[in-house]
Short mmCIF file of C-alpha atoms in Angstrom, two decimals:
data_model
loop_
_atom_site.label_atom_id
_atom_site.label_comp_id
_atom_site.label_asym_id
_atom_site.label_seq_id
_atom_site.Cartn_x
_atom_site.Cartn_y
_atom_site.Cartn_z
CA MET A 1 -12.79 -86.97 5.26
CA THR A 2 -12.03 -84.64 2.35
CA LEU A 3 -14.67 -83.05 0.13
CA ARG A 4 -13.38 -85.07 -2.82
CA LYS A 5 -13.81 -88.40 -0.97
CA ARG A 6 -17.29 -87.47 0.25
CA THR A 7 -18.31 -86.46 -3.29
CA THR A 8 -16.93 -89.65 -4.84
CA GLY A 9 -18.74 -91.77 -2.28
CA ALA A 10 -22.02 -89.98 -2.91
CA VAL A 11 -21.73 -90.46 -6.67
CA ALA A 12 -20.85 -94.14 -6.31
CA GLY A 13 -23.71 -94.72 -3.90
CA ALA A 14 -26.26 -93.04 -6.14
CA ALA A 15 -25.07 -94.93 -9.22
CA ALA A 16 -25.01 -98.27 -7.42
CA GLY A 17 -28.48 -97.73 -6.01
CA LEU A 18 -29.92 -96.95 -9.43
CA LEU A 19 -28.22 -99.92 -11.06
CA LEU A 20 -29.70 -102.21 -8.40
CA ALA A 21 -33.15 -100.73 -9.04
CA LEU A 22 -32.81 -101.20 -12.80
CA GLY A 23 -31.65 -104.76 -12.30
CA ALA A 24 -34.63 -105.56 -10.11
CA ALA A 25 -37.04 -104.10 -12.69
CA ALA A 26 -35.55 -105.95 -15.69
CA PRO A 27 -37.39 -109.12 -16.71
CA ALA A 28 -35.50 -112.41 -16.61
CA GLN A 29 -34.05 -113.54 -19.94
CA ALA A 30 -34.87 -110.23 -21.64
CA ALA A 31 -34.09 -110.48 -25.35
CA GLY A 32 -34.53 -106.80 -26.09
CA TYR A 33 -37.11 -104.09 -26.59
CA ARG A 34 -39.80 -103.57 -29.22
CA TYR A 35 -39.74 -99.89 -30.14
CA TRP A 36 -39.43 -97.20 -32.81
CA SER A 37 -35.76 -96.38 -33.34
CA PHE A 38 -34.73 -93.01 -34.75
CA TRP A 39 -32.07 -92.54 -37.47
CA GLU A 40 -30.35 -89.60 -39.14
CA SER A 41 -28.69 -89.40 -42.55
CA GLY A 42 -24.98 -88.97 -43.04
CA ALA A 43 -22.83 -89.60 -46.11
CA GLY A 44 -25.69 -91.46 -47.75
CA LYS A 45 -26.12 -93.86 -44.81
CA TRP A 46 -28.32 -94.18 -41.76
CA THR A 47 -26.74 -93.34 -38.41
CA TYR A 48 -28.40 -94.16 -35.08
CA ALA A 49 -29.47 -90.82 -33.61
CA THR A 50 -27.80 -89.66 -30.42
CA GLN A 51 -30.80 -87.57 -29.39
CA GLY A 52 -34.55 -87.83 -29.66
CA PRO A 53 -36.59 -86.51 -32.60
CA ALA A 54 -38.08 -83.77 -30.40
CA THR A 55 -34.66 -82.15 -29.96
CA ALA A 56 -32.94 -83.07 -33.24
CA ARG A 57 -33.11 -80.23 -35.76
CA PRO A 58 -32.27 -81.54 -39.23
CA ALA A 59 -31.08 -79.08 -41.84
CA ASP A 60 -32.76 -78.44 -45.17
CA GLY A 61 -31.89 -81.37 -47.43
CA ALA A 62 -31.56 -83.91 -44.62
CA ALA A 63 -33.34 -87.23 -44.20
CA VAL A 64 -34.61 -88.83 -41.00
CA GLY A 65 -35.73 -92.42 -40.55
CA PHE A 66 -37.86 -94.40 -38.12
CA ARG A 67 -37.86 -98.20 -37.85
CA PHE A 68 -40.08 -100.40 -35.69
CA ALA A 69 -38.29 -103.56 -34.60
CA LEU A 70 -37.23 -105.79 -31.74
CA SER A 71 -33.68 -104.85 -30.78
CA GLU A 72 -31.42 -105.63 -27.84
CA ASP A 73 -29.76 -102.20 -27.94
CA SER A 74 -28.58 -99.53 -30.38
CA ALA A 75 -25.72 -101.77 -31.57
CA ASP A 76 -28.10 -104.30 -33.16
CA ALA A 77 -31.01 -101.98 -33.96
CA ALA A 78 -32.53 -102.58 -37.39
CA LYS A 79 -32.15 -99.67 -39.81
CA PRO A 80 -34.87 -98.44 -42.15
CA SER A 81 -34.73 -100.69 -45.20
CA SER A 82 -35.04 -97.72 -47.56
CA ALA A 83 -31.93 -95.59 -48.11
CA PRO A 84 -31.86 -91.93 -46.99
CA ASP A 85 -32.35 -90.45 -50.48
CA PHE A 86 -33.44 -86.83 -50.13
CA ASP A 87 -33.65 -86.20 -53.88
CA ALA A 88 -35.92 -89.19 -54.43
CA VAL A 89 -38.33 -88.03 -51.73
CA CYS A 90 -38.16 -84.24 -51.93
CA GLY A 91 -36.81 -83.62 -55.42
CA GLY A 92 -39.98 -81.90 -56.57
CA VAL A 93 -40.56 -79.79 -53.45
CA GLU A 94 -39.28 -76.23 -53.57
CA LYS A 95 -37.78 -74.51 -50.57
CA THR A 96 -39.62 -71.41 -49.41
CA PRO A 97 -38.32 -68.60 -47.16
CA GLY A 98 -38.32 -69.50 -43.49
CA THR A 99 -38.85 -73.22 -44.11
CA LYS A 100 -36.79 -76.34 -44.69
CA ARG A 101 -37.42 -79.65 -46.41
CA VAL A 102 -36.78 -82.94 -44.66
CA ALA A 103 -37.19 -86.38 -46.22
CA VAL A 104 -38.92 -88.76 -43.81
CA VAL A 105 -38.70 -92.56 -44.06
CA VAL A 106 -40.98 -94.72 -41.90
CA ASP A 107 -40.32 -98.47 -41.86
CA PHE A 108 -43.00 -100.46 -40.01
CA GLY A 109 -40.75 -103.51 -39.74
CA THR A 110 -41.58 -107.16 -40.23
CA PRO A 111 -44.44 -109.35 -38.94
CA LYS A 112 -42.07 -111.13 -36.53
CA ASP A 113 -41.37 -107.80 -34.82
CA ALA A 114 -45.05 -106.93 -34.46
CA PRO A 115 -46.77 -107.06 -31.06
CA ALA A 116 -49.18 -109.95 -30.47
CA GLY A 117 -52.39 -109.50 -32.42
CA GLU A 118 -51.01 -106.80 -34.72
CA THR A 119 -49.37 -106.71 -38.14
CA PRO A 120 -47.38 -103.93 -39.83
CA PRO A 121 -49.74 -101.69 -41.82
CA LYS A 122 -47.34 -101.70 -44.76
CA THR A 123 -44.69 -104.18 -45.88
CA ALA A 124 -42.54 -101.53 -47.57
CA PRO A 125 -41.26 -98.30 -46.03
CA THR A 126 -43.36 -95.20 -46.58
CA THR A 127 -41.75 -91.87 -47.38
CA GLY A 128 -42.81 -88.25 -47.35
CA CYS A 129 -41.29 -84.83 -47.81
CA ALA A 130 -41.98 -82.55 -44.87
CA ARG A 131 -41.73 -78.82 -45.32
CA ILE A 132 -41.50 -77.36 -41.84
CA ASP A 133 -40.43 -74.20 -40.05
CA GLY A 134 -36.74 -73.41 -40.35
CA LYS A 135 -36.29 -74.16 -36.64
CA GLY A 136 -38.44 -77.28 -36.71
CA THR A 137 -37.42 -80.64 -35.25
CA ALA A 138 -37.41 -84.17 -36.61
CA ALA A 139 -40.60 -84.75 -34.60
CA ASP A 140 -42.23 -81.88 -36.48
CA ALA A 141 -41.18 -83.44 -39.79
CA LEU A 142 -42.57 -86.83 -38.75
CA ALA A 143 -45.87 -85.29 -37.65
CA ALA A 144 -46.19 -83.56 -41.01
CA VAL A 145 -46.20 -86.84 -42.96
CA ALA A 146 -47.15 -89.72 -40.65
CA GLU A 147 -49.89 -88.81 -38.19
CA PRO A 148 -51.37 -89.88 -35.89
CA LEU A 149 -48.44 -90.13 -33.50
CA ARG A 150 -48.65 -91.60 -30.02
CA TYR A 151 -46.40 -90.75 -27.07
CA ASP A 152 -46.28 -92.03 -23.50
CA GLY A 153 -46.23 -89.97 -20.30
CA SER A 154 -42.47 -89.45 -20.51
CA ALA A 155 -42.69 -88.23 -24.15
CA MET A 156 -41.30 -91.44 -25.63
CA LEU A 157 -42.47 -92.05 -29.20
CA CYS A 158 -44.74 -95.12 -29.04
CA GLY A 159 -46.71 -95.20 -32.29
CA ILE A 160 -46.46 -93.81 -35.82
CA ALA A 161 -49.45 -93.64 -38.15
CA GLY A 162 -51.39 -95.58 -35.53
CA TYR A 163 -48.90 -98.46 -35.28
CA PRO A 164 -48.68 -100.20 -32.95
CA GLU A 165 -52.05 -99.52 -31.39
CA LYS A 166 -50.80 -100.00 -27.83
CA GLY A 167 -47.64 -100.61 -25.84
CA CYS A 168 -44.45 -98.60 -25.71
CA GLY A 169 -40.92 -100.00 -25.62
CA GLU A 170 -41.78 -103.19 -23.74
CA ALA A 171 -39.05 -105.63 -22.79
CA VAL A 172 -39.56 -108.92 -24.60
CA ALA A 173 -38.67 -112.28 -23.04
CA SER A 174 -36.06 -114.32 -24.90
CA ALA A 175 -37.02 -117.52 -26.63
CA ALA A 176 -36.40 -120.75 -24.73
CA PRO A 177 -36.13 -124.33 -26.07
CA PRO A 178 -39.60 -125.81 -26.79
CA GLY A 179 -41.01 -127.64 -23.79
CA SER A 180 -38.39 -126.31 -21.40
CA ALA A 181 -39.23 -124.98 -17.96
CA GLU A 182 -38.09 -121.56 -19.12
CA GLU A 183 -40.48 -121.60 -22.05
CA THR A 184 -43.36 -122.71 -19.84
CA ALA A 185 -42.66 -119.90 -17.41
CA ALA A 186 -42.03 -117.21 -19.98
CA GLY A 187 -44.40 -118.26 -22.75
CA SER A 188 -44.61 -115.71 -25.49
CA ALA A 189 -45.76 -112.83 -23.31
CA ASP A 190 -43.98 -109.53 -23.34
CA GLY A 191 -42.41 -108.01 -20.25
CA THR A 192 -44.01 -104.94 -18.79
CA ALA A 193 -40.88 -102.89 -18.17
CA ALA A 194 -40.77 -99.94 -20.56
CA ALA A 195 -37.52 -98.51 -21.94
CA SER A 196 -38.42 -94.87 -21.44
CA ALA A 197 -36.44 -92.06 -23.04
CA GLY A 198 -36.27 -88.42 -22.14
CA LYS A 199 -37.65 -86.44 -25.07
CA ASP A 200 -37.73 -89.08 -27.55
CA ASP A 201 -37.98 -90.33 -26.70
CA GLY A 202 -36.56 -91.53 -27.08
CA GLY A 203 -35.73 -90.86 -27.51
CA ASP A 204 -35.87 -92.44 -27.84
CA GLY A 205 -35.44 -94.81 -27.20
CA PRO A 206 -35.31 -95.52 -26.72
CA SER A 207 -31.83 -93.85 -26.95
CA LEU A 208 -33.24 -96.83 -25.02
CA GLY A 209 -32.28 -99.57 -22.57
CA LEU A 210 -28.67 -99.17 -21.52
CA LEU A 211 -28.48 -95.63 -22.89
CA VAL A 212 -31.44 -94.56 -20.76
CA GLY A 213 -30.03 -96.27 -17.69
CA GLY A 214 -26.63 -94.68 -18.25
CA GLY A 215 -28.20 -91.25 -18.59
CA ALA A 216 -30.10 -91.71 -15.36
CA VAL A 217 -26.93 -92.82 -13.55
CA LEU A 218 -25.14 -89.69 -14.73
CA ALA A 219 -28.08 -87.52 -13.66
CA LEU A 220 -28.19 -89.01 -10.16
CA GLY A 221 -24.43 -88.81 -9.90
CA GLY A 222 -24.50 -85.13 -10.82
CA ALA A 223 -27.18 -84.47 -8.24
CA ALA A 224 -25.10 -86.21 -5.57
CA VAL A 225 -22.09 -84.06 -6.41
CA TRP A 226 -24.16 -80.89 -6.18
CA LYS A 227 -25.63 -81.86 -2.83
CA SER A 228 -22.22 -82.81 -1.43
CA ARG A 229 -20.82 -79.44 -2.43
CA ARG A 230 -23.79 -77.65 -0.81
CA ARG A 231 -23.21 -79.54 2.45
CA ALA A 232 -19.53 -78.68 2.36
#
């Protein structure tokens, strides 16, 4: 068997094994995940970030946004309801040597997206102008205007300004017709599987769900290639 065939088989095996593990961990009828999504500004619009706030380094004059919501994946993630308007947030803040100014928008979402027993602390987005070190990250900017922050063991952003008080990226069961067997079984309880991100996390969300799974598949695949080459 050639090295190329052995390598391909190792990658496929690792990817298939991880996909089976993810499938076994996913709750039945999952509707999505309840998490803080991370957004960056571009051409006056919000763009879903491709990296977590701990690694993103916005430039002076940029805006970053965070929205708490229930989303299936990044394609349907709810954006902050306030536009990324740097001038409106940081217009009166002067730039000083070695620092940069970043407009931060935090949208706590709607009551329907809140975890059981909690409500959003504010109904309208809150904004703040963070003046941070010139090499600072989006996480630094967020910490400057919206503490306390809460992270999980894998550095996924779980809470902003104390909201929510607990939980982190839980999978939420989909709604079933009233009185159906599915509704009786699922109830309104949340799943326990967390959508963990790398340095988000993510990151980041998650950044979450399928993106996290895809990243893990690529990581395992890369490891399989490396091991195959060492054996060869």
